[in-house]
mmCIF file of C-alpha atoms in Angstrom:
data_model
loop_
_atom_site.group_PDB
_atom_site.id
_atom_site.type_symbol
_atom_site.label_atom_id
_atom_site.label_comp_id
_atom_site.label_asym_id
_atom_site.label_seq_id
_atom_site.Cartn_x
_atom_site.Cartn_y
_atom_site.Cartn_z
ATOM 1 C CA MET H 1 0.000 0.000 0.000
ATOM 2 C CA ALA H 2 1.374 3.416 -0.945
ATOM 3 C CA SER H 3 2.368 5.594 1.984
ATOM 4 C CA LYS H 4 0.525 8.854 2.536
ATOM 5 C CA ARG H 5 2.368 11.837 1.146
ATOM 6 C CA THR H 6 3.314 14.463 3.696
ATOM 7 C CA THR H 7 2.116 17.891 2.609
ATOM 8 C CA VAL H 8 3.282 21.353 3.640
ATOM 9 C CA ARG H 9 0.051 21.675 5.611
ATOM 10 C CA ASP H 10 0.819 18.422 7.480
ATOM 11 C CA LEU H 11 4.301 19.666 8.324
ATOM 12 C CA ARG H 12 2.993 23.008 9.516
ATOM 13 C CA ARG H 13 0.395 21.348 11.736
ATOM 14 C CA HIS H 14 3.035 18.976 13.119
ATOM 15 C CA ASN H 15 5.342 21.869 14.011
ATOM 16 C CA ARG H 16 2.539 23.851 15.630
ATOM 17 C CA SER H 17 1.403 20.808 17.586
ATOM 18 C CA LEU H 18 4.941 19.997 18.718
ATOM 19 C CA LEU H 19 5.646 23.514 19.958
ATOM 20 C CA LEU H 20 2.226 23.962 21.550
ATOM 21 C CA SER H 21 2.514 20.668 23.417
ATOM 22 C CA LYS H 22 6.017 21.463 24.643
ATOM 23 C CA LEU H 23 4.899 24.871 25.910
ATOM 24 C CA TYR H 24 1.743 23.428 27.480
ATOM 25 C CA PHE H 25 3.464 20.706 29.470
ATOM 26 C CA ASP H 26 6.912 22.207 30.076
ATOM 27 C CA GLY H 27 6.545 25.964 29.647
ATOM 28 C CA PRO H 28 7.347 28.708 30.084
ATOM 29 C CA LEU H 29 10.271 28.232 27.683
ATOM 30 C CA SER H 30 12.392 30.489 25.515
ATOM 31 C CA ARG H 31 12.552 30.108 21.749
ATOM 32 C CA HIS H 32 16.122 28.867 22.162
ATOM 33 C CA GLU H 33 14.972 26.163 24.581
ATOM 34 C CA LEU H 34 12.107 25.196 22.264
ATOM 35 C CA SER H 35 14.561 24.698 19.422
ATOM 36 C CA GLN H 36 16.812 22.525 21.580
ATOM 37 C CA LEU H 37 13.951 20.441 23.006
ATOM 38 C CA THR H 38 12.061 19.853 19.750
ATOM 39 C CA GLY H 39 14.899 19.681 17.231
ATOM 40 C CA LEU H 40 13.223 22.349 15.094
ATOM 41 C CA SER H 41 15.385 25.055 13.577
ATOM 42 C CA ALA H 42 15.548 28.485 15.188
ATOM 43 C CA ALA H 43 13.870 29.968 12.108
ATOM 44 C CA THR H 44 10.979 27.494 12.267
ATOM 45 C CA VAL H 45 10.491 28.112 15.990
ATOM 46 C CA SER H 46 10.525 31.850 15.420
ATOM 47 C CA ASN H 47 7.987 31.692 12.581
ATOM 48 C CA VAL H 48 5.598 29.282 14.298
ATOM 49 C CA THR H 49 5.672 31.053 17.670
ATOM 50 C CA ALA H 50 4.986 34.334 15.872
ATOM 51 C CA GLU H 51 1.868 32.759 14.318
ATOM 52 C CA LEU H 52 0.733 31.344 17.631
ATOM 53 C CA GLY H 53 1.283 34.699 19.291
ATOM 54 C CA GLU H 54 -0.784 36.518 16.665
ATOM 55 C CA GLU H 55 -3.596 34.015 17.285
ATOM 56 C CA ARG H 56 -3.374 34.641 21.062
ATOM 57 C CA LEU H 57 -2.625 30.971 21.708
ATOM 58 C CA ILE H 58 0.654 31.804 23.396
ATOM 59 C CA THR H 59 1.847 34.819 25.336
ATOM 60 C CA GLU H 60 5.048 36.154 26.856
ATOM 61 C CA ALA H 61 5.836 35.109 30.419
ATOM 62 C CA GLY H 62 8.816 37.215 31.415
ATOM 63 C CA GLN H 63 12.492 36.988 30.526
ATOM 64 C CA VAL H 64 15.494 34.922 31.514
ATOM 65 C CA GLU H 65 19.143 35.942 31.396
ATOM 66 C CA SER H 66 21.253 34.366 28.658
ATOM 67 C CA ASP H 67 24.984 33.721 28.584
ATOM 68 C CA GLY H 68 26.487 37.020 27.467
ATOM 69 C CA GLY H 69 23.601 38.010 25.205
ATOM 70 C CA ARG H 70 20.271 39.747 25.411
ATOM 71 C CA PRO H 71 17.727 38.303 27.863
ATOM 72 C CA ARG H 72 15.545 35.626 26.301
ATOM 73 C CA VAL H 73 11.796 36.025 26.254
ATOM 74 C CA LEU H 74 9.859 33.180 27.869
ATOM 75 C CA LEU H 75 6.687 31.910 26.220
ATOM 76 C CA ARG H 76 3.715 29.944 27.519
ATOM 77 C CA VAL H 77 0.270 28.878 26.372
ATOM 78 C CA ASP H 78 -2.145 31.675 27.239
ATOM 79 C CA PRO H 79 -4.647 30.445 29.867
ATOM 80 C CA ALA H 80 -7.123 33.089 28.697
ATOM 81 C CA TYR H 81 -7.232 31.784 25.113
ATOM 82 C CA GLY H 82 -10.296 29.722 25.871
ATOM 83 C CA HIS H 83 -12.094 27.516 28.348
ATOM 84 C CA VAL H 84 -12.914 23.833 28.570
ATOM 85 C CA ALA H 85 -15.575 21.940 30.499
ATOM 86 C CA GLY H 86 -15.218 18.499 32.032
ATOM 87 C CA VAL H 87 -18.175 16.272 32.909
ATOM 88 C CA ASP H 88 -18.116 13.171 35.080
ATOM 89 C CA ILE H 89 -21.255 11.087 34.590
ATOM 90 C CA GLY H 90 -20.988 8.656 37.478
ATOM 91 C CA GLU H 91 -23.322 6.011 38.758
ATOM 92 C CA THR H 92 -24.655 8.244 41.532
ATOM 93 C CA GLY H 93 -24.279 11.769 40.158
ATOM 94 C CA VAL H 94 -23.056 14.198 37.533
ATOM 95 C CA LYS H 95 -20.177 16.593 38.166
ATOM 96 C CA VAL H 96 -19.528 19.475 35.763
ATOM 97 C CA GLU H 97 -16.422 21.642 36.014
ATOM 98 C CA LEU H 98 -15.142 24.623 34.022
ATOM 99 C CA PHE H 99 -11.446 25.382 33.507
ATOM 100 C CA ASP H 100 -9.297 27.888 31.704
ATOM 101 C CA LEU H 101 -6.736 26.548 29.247
ATOM 102 C CA ALA H 102 -4.137 26.135 32.016
ATOM 103 C CA MET H 103 -6.629 23.856 33.805
ATOM 104 C CA ASN H 104 -7.311 26.290 36.604
ATOM 105 C CA ARG H 105 -10.731 25.334 37.950
ATOM 106 C CA LEU H 106 -13.219 28.209 37.668
ATOM 107 C CA ALA H 107 -16.553 26.642 38.637
ATOM 108 C CA THR H 108 -17.982 23.301 39.787
ATOM 109 C CA VAL H 109 -21.490 21.956 40.145
ATOM 110 C CA GLU H 110 -22.757 18.524 41.193
ATOM 111 C CA HIS H 111 -26.184 16.970 40.678
ATOM 112 C CA PRO H 112 -27.284 13.617 42.156
ATOM 113 C CA LEU H 113 -28.595 10.822 39.958
ATOM 114 C CA PRO H 114 -31.007 8.046 40.903
ATOM 115 C CA LYS H 115 -29.746 4.478 40.982
ATOM 116 C CA ALA H 116 -29.280 3.136 37.425
ATOM 117 C CA PRO H 117 -30.128 6.520 35.862
ATOM 118 C CA ASP H 118 -31.681 6.583 32.420
ATOM 119 C CA ALA H 119 -29.806 8.488 29.733
ATOM 120 C CA ALA H 120 -32.422 11.233 29.495
ATOM 121 C CA THR H 121 -31.970 12.097 33.176
ATOM 122 C CA ALA H 122 -28.190 12.181 32.829
ATOM 123 C CA VAL H 123 -28.419 14.423 29.756
ATOM 124 C CA GLU H 124 -30.721 16.809 31.610
ATOM 125 C CA GLN H 125 -28.237 17.068 34.482
ATOM 126 C CA VAL H 126 -25.300 17.611 32.113
ATOM 127 C CA THR H 127 -27.022 20.423 30.204
ATOM 128 C CA SER H 128 -28.172 22.050 33.439
ATOM 129 C CA GLY H 129 -24.679 21.749 34.912
ATOM 130 C CA LEU H 130 -23.070 23.360 31.869
ATOM 131 C CA ARG H 131 -25.410 26.329 32.066
ATOM 132 C CA GLU H 132 -24.668 26.704 35.770
ATOM 133 C CA VAL H 133 -20.860 26.665 35.504
ATOM 134 C CA PHE H 134 -20.909 29.112 32.584
ATOM 135 C CA ALA H 135 -23.119 31.471 34.589
ATOM 136 C CA THR H 136 -21.074 31.109 37.777
ATOM 137 C CA ALA H 137 -17.818 31.926 35.987
ATOM 138 C CA GLY H 138 -19.405 34.664 33.874
ATOM 139 C CA ILE H 139 -18.237 32.903 30.685
ATOM 140 C CA ASP H 140 -20.080 33.089 27.393
ATOM 141 C CA GLU H 141 -20.456 29.803 25.551
ATOM 142 C CA SER H 142 -18.522 31.241 22.598
ATOM 143 C CA ALA H 143 -15.377 31.273 24.768
ATOM 144 C CA VAL H 144 -15.583 27.517 25.405
ATOM 145 C CA LEU H 145 -13.389 25.308 23.229
ATOM 146 C CA GLY H 146 -15.184 22.064 23.977
ATOM 147 C CA VAL H 147 -16.772 19.752 26.516
ATOM 148 C CA GLY H 148 -15.228 16.451 27.568
ATOM 149 C CA ILE H 149 -17.407 13.773 29.143
ATOM 150 C CA GLY H 150 -16.359 10.735 31.163
ATOM 151 C CA VAL H 151 -18.946 7.935 31.279
ATOM 152 C CA PRO H 152 -19.305 4.693 33.304
ATOM 153 C CA GLY H 153 -18.959 2.328 30.348
ATOM 154 C CA THR H 154 -17.262 1.714 27.035
ATOM 155 C CA VAL H 155 -17.505 4.233 24.217
ATOM 156 C CA GLU H 156 -17.970 3.085 20.637
ATOM 157 C CA GLN H 157 -16.636 5.731 18.282
ATOM 158 C CA GLY H 158 -18.052 6.115 14.782
ATOM 159 C CA ALA H 159 -20.579 8.140 12.827
ATOM 160 C CA ARG H 160 -22.592 8.041 16.066
ATOM 161 C CA VAL H 161 -20.920 7.865 19.454
ATOM 162 C CA LEU H 162 -22.544 5.038 21.416
ATOM 163 C CA VAL H 163 -22.119 4.369 25.130
ATOM 164 C CA HIS H 164 -22.383 0.799 26.416
ATOM 165 C CA ALA H 165 -22.775 0.801 30.198
ATOM 166 C CA PRO H 166 -24.591 -2.376 31.298
ATOM 167 C CA THR H 167 -24.059 -1.673 35.003
ATOM 168 C CA VAL H 168 -26.405 1.322 34.709
ATOM 169 C CA GLY H 169 -28.622 -0.186 32.037
ATOM 170 C CA TRP H 170 -27.274 1.749 29.045
ATOM 171 C CA ASP H 171 -27.155 -0.210 25.801
ATOM 172 C CA ALA H 172 -25.782 1.674 22.776
ATOM 173 C CA VAL H 173 -26.915 5.056 24.100
ATOM 174 C CA PRO H 174 -26.257 7.797 21.478
ATOM 175 C CA LEU H 175 -25.058 10.268 24.086
ATOM 176 C CA VAL H 176 -23.722 12.938 21.735
ATOM 177 C CA SER H 177 -26.935 12.915 19.679
ATOM 178 C CA LEU H 178 -29.011 13.239 22.840
ATOM 179 C CA LEU H 179 -26.943 16.204 24.017
ATOM 180 C CA ARG H 180 -27.257 17.831 20.591
ATOM 181 C CA ASP H 181 -31.030 17.373 20.750
ATOM 182 C CA ALA H 182 -30.952 18.988 24.204
ATOM 183 C CA GLY H 183 -29.318 22.092 22.750
ATOM 184 C CA VAL H 184 -25.603 21.558 23.438
ATOM 185 C CA GLY H 185 -23.837 22.906 20.353
ATOM 186 C CA LEU H 186 -20.235 22.888 21.604
ATOM 187 C CA PRO H 187 -17.664 20.336 20.392
ATOM 188 C CA LEU H 188 -18.158 17.160 22.440
ATOM 189 C CA PHE H 189 -15.597 14.508 23.369
ATOM 190 C CA VAL H 190 -16.709 11.321 25.121
ATOM 191 C CA ASP H 191 -14.559 8.653 26.758
ATOM 192 C CA ASN H 192 -14.689 6.057 29.504
ATOM 193 C CA GLY H 193 -14.332 7.607 32.962
ATOM 194 C CA ALA H 194 -11.383 5.413 33.939
ATOM 195 C CA LYS H 195 -9.549 6.602 30.831
ATOM 196 C CA THR H 196 -10.267 10.280 31.512
ATOM 197 C CA GLN H 197 -9.052 9.822 35.089
ATOM 198 C CA GLY H 198 -5.973 8.122 33.671
ATOM 199 C CA GLN H 199 -5.210 11.031 31.364
ATOM 200 C CA ALA H 200 -5.594 13.520 34.211
ATOM 201 C CA GLU H 201 -3.216 11.593 36.471
ATOM 202 C CA MET H 202 -0.729 11.150 33.608
ATOM 203 C CA TRP H 203 -0.791 14.848 32.704
ATOM 204 C CA PHE H 204 -0.933 16.485 36.117
ATOM 205 C CA GLY H 205 -0.938 13.873 38.871
ATOM 206 C CA ALA H 206 0.667 10.729 40.209
ATOM 207 C CA GLY H 207 1.323 9.276 36.744
ATOM 208 C CA ARG H 208 3.257 12.269 35.425
ATOM 209 C CA GLY H 209 6.649 11.322 34.047
ATOM 210 C CA ALA H 210 5.849 7.621 33.596
ATOM 211 C CA ARG H 211 5.784 6.061 30.123
ATOM 212 C CA HIS H 212 4.192 2.765 31.165
ATOM 213 C CA ALA H 213 1.496 2.955 33.820
ATOM 214 C CA VAL H 214 -1.896 1.661 34.879
ATOM 215 C CA ILE H 215 -4.312 4.124 36.475
ATOM 216 C CA ALA H 216 -7.021 2.221 38.341
ATOM 217 C CA LEU H 217 -10.454 3.629 39.132
ATOM 218 C CA ILE H 218 -12.306 2.008 42.029
ATOM 219 C CA GLY H 219 -15.702 3.358 42.993
ATOM 220 C CA SER H 220 -19.081 1.734 42.567
ATOM 221 C CA GLY H 221 -17.536 0.217 39.460
ATOM 222 C CA VAL H 222 -13.947 -0.719 38.679
ATOM 223 C CA GLY H 223 -11.882 0.095 35.606
ATOM 224 C CA ALA H 224 -8.396 1.049 34.505
ATOM 225 C CA ALA H 225 -6.470 3.054 31.946
ATOM 226 C CA VAL H 226 -3.485 1.134 30.588
ATOM 227 C CA VAL H 227 -0.801 3.513 29.325
ATOM 228 C CA THR H 228 1.929 2.059 27.125
ATOM 229 C CA ASP H 229 4.752 4.260 25.859
ATOM 230 C CA GLY H 230 2.729 7.304 26.847
ATOM 231 C CA THR H 231 -0.439 6.293 24.953
ATOM 232 C CA THR H 232 -3.644 4.868 26.424
ATOM 233 C CA TYR H 233 -4.264 1.377 25.082
ATOM 234 C CA ARG H 234 -7.809 1.069 23.732
ATOM 235 C CA GLY H 235 -8.077 -2.268 21.964
ATOM 236 C CA SER H 236 -9.974 -2.918 18.746
ATOM 237 C CA THR H 237 -13.245 -1.283 19.856
ATOM 238 C CA SER H 238 -12.010 0.969 22.688
ATOM 239 C CA SER H 239 -13.214 -1.362 25.463
ATOM 240 C CA ALA H 240 -9.717 -2.216 26.729
ATOM 241 C CA GLY H 241 -9.228 -1.462 30.407
ATOM 242 C CA GLU H 242 -12.295 -3.248 31.801
ATOM 243 C CA TRP H 243 -10.119 -4.577 34.609
ATOM 244 C CA GLY H 244 -13.120 -4.814 36.926
ATOM 245 C CA HIS H 245 -14.580 -7.534 34.730
ATOM 246 C CA THR H 246 -11.562 -9.796 34.743
ATOM 247 C CA THR H 247 -12.157 -12.956 36.763
ATOM 248 C CA ILE H 248 -10.610 -13.095 40.235
ATOM 249 C CA ALA H 249 -12.610 -16.113 41.504
ATOM 250 C CA TYR H 250 -13.905 -18.825 39.155
ATOM 251 C CA GLY H 251 -17.620 -19.347 39.805
ATOM 252 C CA GLY H 252 -17.494 -16.625 42.454
ATOM 253 C CA GLN H 253 -19.866 -13.851 43.437
ATOM 254 C CA GLU H 254 -22.304 -12.666 40.796
ATOM 255 C CA CYS H 255 -21.308 -9.364 39.220
ATOM 256 C CA ARG H 256 -23.640 -6.650 37.968
ATOM 257 C CA CYS H 257 -22.450 -7.398 34.445
ATOM 258 C CA GLY H 258 -24.047 -10.864 34.676
ATOM 259 C CA ALA H 259 -20.838 -12.881 34.990
ATOM 260 C CA ARG H 260 -19.466 -14.463 38.153
ATOM 261 C CA GLY H 261 -16.227 -13.880 39.992
ATOM 262 C CA CYS H 262 -15.437 -10.462 38.487
ATOM 263 C CA LEU H 263 -12.940 -8.335 40.396
ATOM 264 C CA GLU H 264 -15.566 -5.581 40.641
ATOM 265 C CA ALA H 265 -17.810 -7.895 42.671
ATOM 266 C CA TYR H 266 -15.057 -8.078 45.307
ATOM 267 C CA ILE H 267 -13.442 -4.618 45.376
ATOM 268 C CA GLY H 268 -16.162 -2.313 43.995
ATOM 269 C CA ALA H 269 -17.940 -0.450 46.782
ATOM 270 C CA GLY H 270 -21.199 -2.325 46.280
ATOM 271 C CA GLY H 271 -19.462 -5.697 46.368
ATOM 272 C CA VAL H 272 -17.544 -4.828 49.544
ATOM 273 C CA LEU H 273 -20.709 -3.671 51.303
ATOM 274 C CA ALA H 274 -22.558 -6.798 50.160
ATOM 275 C CA ARG H 275 -19.862 -9.050 51.665
ATOM 276 C CA TYR H 276 -20.119 -7.187 54.965
ATOM 277 C CA ARG H 277 -23.914 -7.473 54.861
ATOM 278 C CA ARG H 278 -23.734 -11.238 54.378
ATOM 279 C CA ALA H 279 -21.153 -11.631 57.139
ATOM 280 C CA ARG H 280 -22.872 -9.378 59.683
ATOM 281 C CA GLY H 281 -26.497 -9.876 58.696
ATOM 282 C CA LYS H 282 -27.233 -6.169 58.540
ATOM 283 C CA ASP H 283 -26.403 -3.038 56.572
ATOM 284 C CA VAL H 284 -23.860 -0.425 57.459
ATOM 285 C CA THR H 285 -25.555 2.869 58.292
ATOM 286 C CA GLY H 286 -25.355 5.721 55.808
ATOM 287 C CA GLU H 287 -27.597 7.633 53.430
ATOM 288 C CA ASP H 288 -25.813 6.471 50.287
ATOM 289 C CA GLU H 289 -23.111 4.072 49.115
ATOM 290 C CA GLN H 290 -20.229 6.466 49.745
ATOM 291 C CA ALA H 291 -21.413 7.215 53.278
ATOM 292 C CA GLN H 292 -21.864 3.497 53.995
ATOM 293 C CA PHE H 293 -18.400 2.716 52.639
ATOM 294 C CA THR H 294 -16.870 5.433 54.836
ATOM 295 C CA ALA H 295 -18.721 4.054 57.853
ATOM 296 C CA LEU H 296 -17.382 0.556 57.108
ATOM 297 C CA LEU H 297 -13.814 1.858 57.013
ATOM 298 C CA GLU H 298 -14.340 3.669 60.307
ATOM 299 C CA ALA H 299 -15.890 0.556 61.880
ATOM 300 C CA ALA H 300 -12.784 -1.556 61.190
ATOM 301 C CA ALA H 301 -11.113 -0.262 64.368
ATOM 302 C CA ARG H 302 -13.846 -1.715 66.563
ATOM 303 C CA SER H 303 -15.487 -4.454 64.492
ATOM 304 C CA LYS H 304 -13.736 -7.732 63.705
ATOM 305 C CA THR H 305 -16.209 -8.378 60.904
ATOM 306 C CA ALA H 306 -15.546 -5.016 59.260
ATOM 307 C CA ALA H 307 -11.785 -5.476 59.670
ATOM 308 C CA LYS H 308 -11.950 -8.949 58.117
ATOM 309 C CA VAL H 309 -14.006 -7.777 55.125
ATOM 310 C CA LEU H 310 -11.621 -4.893 54.475
ATOM 311 C CA ASP H 311 -8.570 -7.128 54.839
ATOM 312 C CA GLU H 312 -10.084 -9.498 52.271
ATOM 313 C CA THR H 313 -10.789 -6.527 50.015
ATOM 314 C CA ALA H 314 -7.170 -5.415 50.239
ATOM 315 C CA GLY H 315 -6.191 -8.964 49.354
ATOM 316 C CA TYR H 316 -8.410 -9.095 46.272
ATOM 317 C CA LEU H 317 -7.186 -5.661 45.200
ATOM 318 C CA GLY H 318 -3.554 -6.669 45.693
ATOM 319 C CA ALA H 319 -4.095 -9.834 43.649
ATOM 320 C CA GLY H 320 -5.804 -7.809 40.928
ATOM 321 C CA ILE H 321 -2.855 -5.398 40.862
ATOM 322 C CA ALA H 322 -0.471 -8.362 40.605
ATOM 323 C CA ASN H 323 -2.358 -9.435 37.480
ATOM 324 C CA LEU H 324 -1.822 -5.967 36.010
ATOM 325 C CA ILE H 325 1.891 -6.144 36.802
ATOM 326 C CA ASN H 326 2.267 -9.572 35.202
ATOM 327 C CA LEU H 327 0.245 -8.596 32.119
ATOM 328 C CA PHE H 328 1.513 -5.097 31.371
ATOM 329 C CA ASN H 329 4.834 -4.668 33.220
ATOM 330 C CA PRO H 330 4.076 -1.044 34.191
ATOM 331 C CA GLU H 331 6.591 1.139 35.975
ATOM 332 C CA ARG H 332 3.801 2.703 38.009
ATOM 333 C CA ILE H 333 0.316 1.750 39.215
ATOM 334 C CA VAL H 334 -1.909 4.533 40.508
ATOM 335 C CA ILE H 335 -5.020 3.787 42.569
ATOM 336 C CA GLY H 336 -7.839 6.312 42.172
ATOM 337 C CA GLY H 337 -11.601 6.591 42.430
ATOM 338 C CA TRP H 338 -13.432 7.509 45.614
ATOM 339 C CA ALA H 339 -13.446 3.961 47.019
ATOM 340 C CA GLY H 340 -9.890 3.246 45.855
ATOM 341 C CA LEU H 341 -8.535 6.362 47.533
ATOM 342 C CA ALA H 342 -10.390 5.571 50.762
ATOM 343 C CA LEU H 343 -9.134 1.974 50.773
ATOM 344 C CA GLY H 344 -5.617 3.011 49.908
ATOM 345 C CA GLU H 345 -5.369 5.624 52.629
ATOM 346 C CA GLN H 346 -6.096 2.917 55.195
ATOM 347 C CA LEU H 347 -4.718 -0.259 53.627
ATOM 348 C CA LEU H 348 -2.045 0.613 51.044
ATOM 349 C CA PRO H 349 0.773 -1.313 52.815
ATOM 350 C CA ARG H 350 -1.408 -4.456 52.866
ATOM 351 C CA ILE H 351 -2.357 -3.971 49.206
ATOM 352 C CA ARG H 352 1.301 -3.634 48.226
ATOM 353 C CA ALA H 353 2.275 -6.693 50.232
ATOM 354 C CA VAL H 354 -0.358 -8.907 48.599
ATOM 355 C CA ALA H 355 0.576 -7.628 45.148
ATOM 356 C CA GLY H 356 4.165 -8.616 45.889
ATOM 357 C CA GLU H 357 3.095 -12.103 46.952
ATOM 358 C CA HIS H 358 1.187 -12.718 43.693
ATOM 359 C CA ALA H 359 3.188 -10.844 41.059
ATOM 360 C CA LEU H 360 6.333 -12.080 39.372
ATOM 361 C CA ARG H 361 9.254 -10.907 41.462
ATOM 362 C CA HIS H 362 11.274 -8.996 38.879
ATOM 363 C CA PRO H 363 8.480 -6.852 37.338
ATOM 364 C CA PHE H 364 7.041 -6.219 40.806
ATOM 365 C CA SER H 365 10.410 -4.900 41.976
ATOM 366 C CA GLN H 366 10.314 -2.352 39.155
ATOM 367 C CA THR H 367 6.743 -1.164 39.810
ATOM 368 C CA SER H 368 5.622 1.513 42.257
ATOM 369 C CA ILE H 369 2.087 1.372 43.652
ATOM 370 C CA GLN H 370 0.683 4.666 44.872
ATOM 371 C CA LEU H 371 -2.471 6.672 45.331
ATOM 372 C CA GLY H 372 -3.782 9.175 42.822
ATOM 373 C CA SER H 373 -3.059 12.802 43.651
ATOM 374 C CA LEU H 374 -6.032 14.521 41.993
ATOM 375 C CA GLY H 375 -8.685 13.298 44.399
ATOM 376 C CA LEU H 376 -12.361 13.016 43.544
ATOM 377 C CA ASP H 377 -12.161 15.496 40.657
ATOM 378 C CA ALA H 378 -9.874 13.318 38.533
ATOM 379 C CA VAL H 379 -12.538 12.010 36.123
ATOM 380 C CA ALA H 380 -13.991 15.469 35.397
ATOM 381 C CA THR H 381 -10.521 17.012 35.156
ATOM 382 C CA GLY H 382 -9.459 14.287 32.755
ATOM 383 C CA ALA H 383 -12.606 14.776 30.709
ATOM 384 C CA ALA H 384 -11.732 18.465 30.352
ATOM 385 C CA THR H 385 -8.320 17.502 28.981
ATOM 386 C CA LEU H 386 -9.978 15.787 25.981
ATOM 387 C CA PRO H 387 -10.649 19.054 24.094
ATOM 388 C CA VAL H 388 -7.240 20.338 25.210
ATOM 389 C CA ALA H 389 -5.574 17.228 23.792
ATOM 390 C CA ASP H 390 -7.365 17.777 20.504
ATOM 391 C CA LEU H 391 -6.245 21.413 20.445
ATOM 392 C CA LEU H 392 -2.627 20.354 20.993
ATOM 393 C CA GLU H 393 -2.794 17.541 18.469
ATOM 394 C CA GLN H 394 -4.350 19.700 15.768
ATOM 395 C CA GLY H 395 -2.136 22.673 16.491
ATOM 396 C CA ALA H 396 -5.370 24.709 16.764
ATOM 397 C CA THR H 397 -5.590 24.753 12.968
ATOM 398 C CA SER H 398 -8.679 22.627 12.398
ATOM 399 C CA ARG H 399 -11.288 21.110 14.677
ATOM 400 C CA LEU H 400 -11.013 23.486 17.587
ATOM 401 C CA ALA H 401 -11.068 26.880 15.992
ATOM 402 C CA LYS H 402 -10.400 30.114 17.820
ATOM 403 C CA PRO H 403 -13.150 30.805 20.392
ATOM 404 C CA GLY H 404 -16.144 32.430 18.762
ATOM 405 C CA THR H 405 -15.080 31.521 15.234
ATOM 406 C CA PRO H 406 -18.190 30.801 13.141
ATOM 407 C CA GLY H 407 -18.404 27.376 11.628
ATOM 408 C CA ALA H 408 -16.185 25.565 14.138
ATOM 409 C CA PRO H 409 -17.200 21.967 13.381
ATOM 410 C CA ASP H 410 -19.031 19.716 15.791
ATOM 411 C CA SER H 411 -16.922 16.934 17.253
ATOM 412 C CA ASP H 412 -18.142 13.616 18.543
ATOM 413 C CA ALA H 413 -14.713 12.049 18.848
ATOM 414 C CA ALA H 414 -12.690 11.265 21.898
#
């Protein structure tokens, strides 16, 4: 098959993308430093940064002394160029957050969802949340580059973006189409919530600097983002990373997905609470799943049953992490999600020890296991990075046009 010919336009976009990305992640930098770090000629750096400056994508950020010459001007991506919104559609609620281009959080709103929410309810909460954060921050919609959305299921990309989330009863839900019908005209980017959390931790959190990592999300459900050589592995239909539905016990507890013995049935919050309920014969007190899970963790100091259930949970989680180590040989594993962070804060040494007992010795010795650093906002923050990633990849020359530019195309892609 003939290779695709590289055009002048392709080269220009590549150079813009390369310089924008370097400034976004490592700036502020001088033009001299940009040339050294990217391998682009001084003339190319000068020309491209001049273009980006005229478009208000980058701005000056002070000066730095040079060896014997004139001070060098530092450049950075301009946070005021535009805004991005991140949406976390979880199993119990919707969180919507608004950021500037430097990912400074400007507004947040949360709306609860009923158990197993239908898509129409979720869409209503998303559209309401977007209106609220725009109003709170005093931002007009024309200044928003795009909206990223993390969902509790797999995302099938194509002419129509379809969300498959059996744990909440969603089967091929055309989420982007529903949001369009509800009046959302901004570019939309949809991905699995574990993957958006993974991108957030890789860009700004506990995964930063690693090339091979697994970012685990443990909440009501369980998933993971597998990052290989800096890129999230997606598989043939983007469903890779469903770690929660790998089998940890043959013929074991029934999982919400319909199978038996899934890891989620043992370390997901609902599965942990169910094991305690069977062992104790009664529920833990609390108005919702998160409150009950917190109460169970607190009860471990005085309840042998609670302590035993949590110790078993740490064991299952450690064994599940060992499987990740043996399969993917990551240099770093990051535990996130509201239940994962709560478990890890109390039981991380036990989790590490069990992982070491079940993983192959050499890859385990080269893997660090730590907690996520972005807290409960990681999924929404990661969702907001989806339009930013597209901006950087495109060099701001195509899909994400300058804020307010007429005719900026709709985007359904992740």
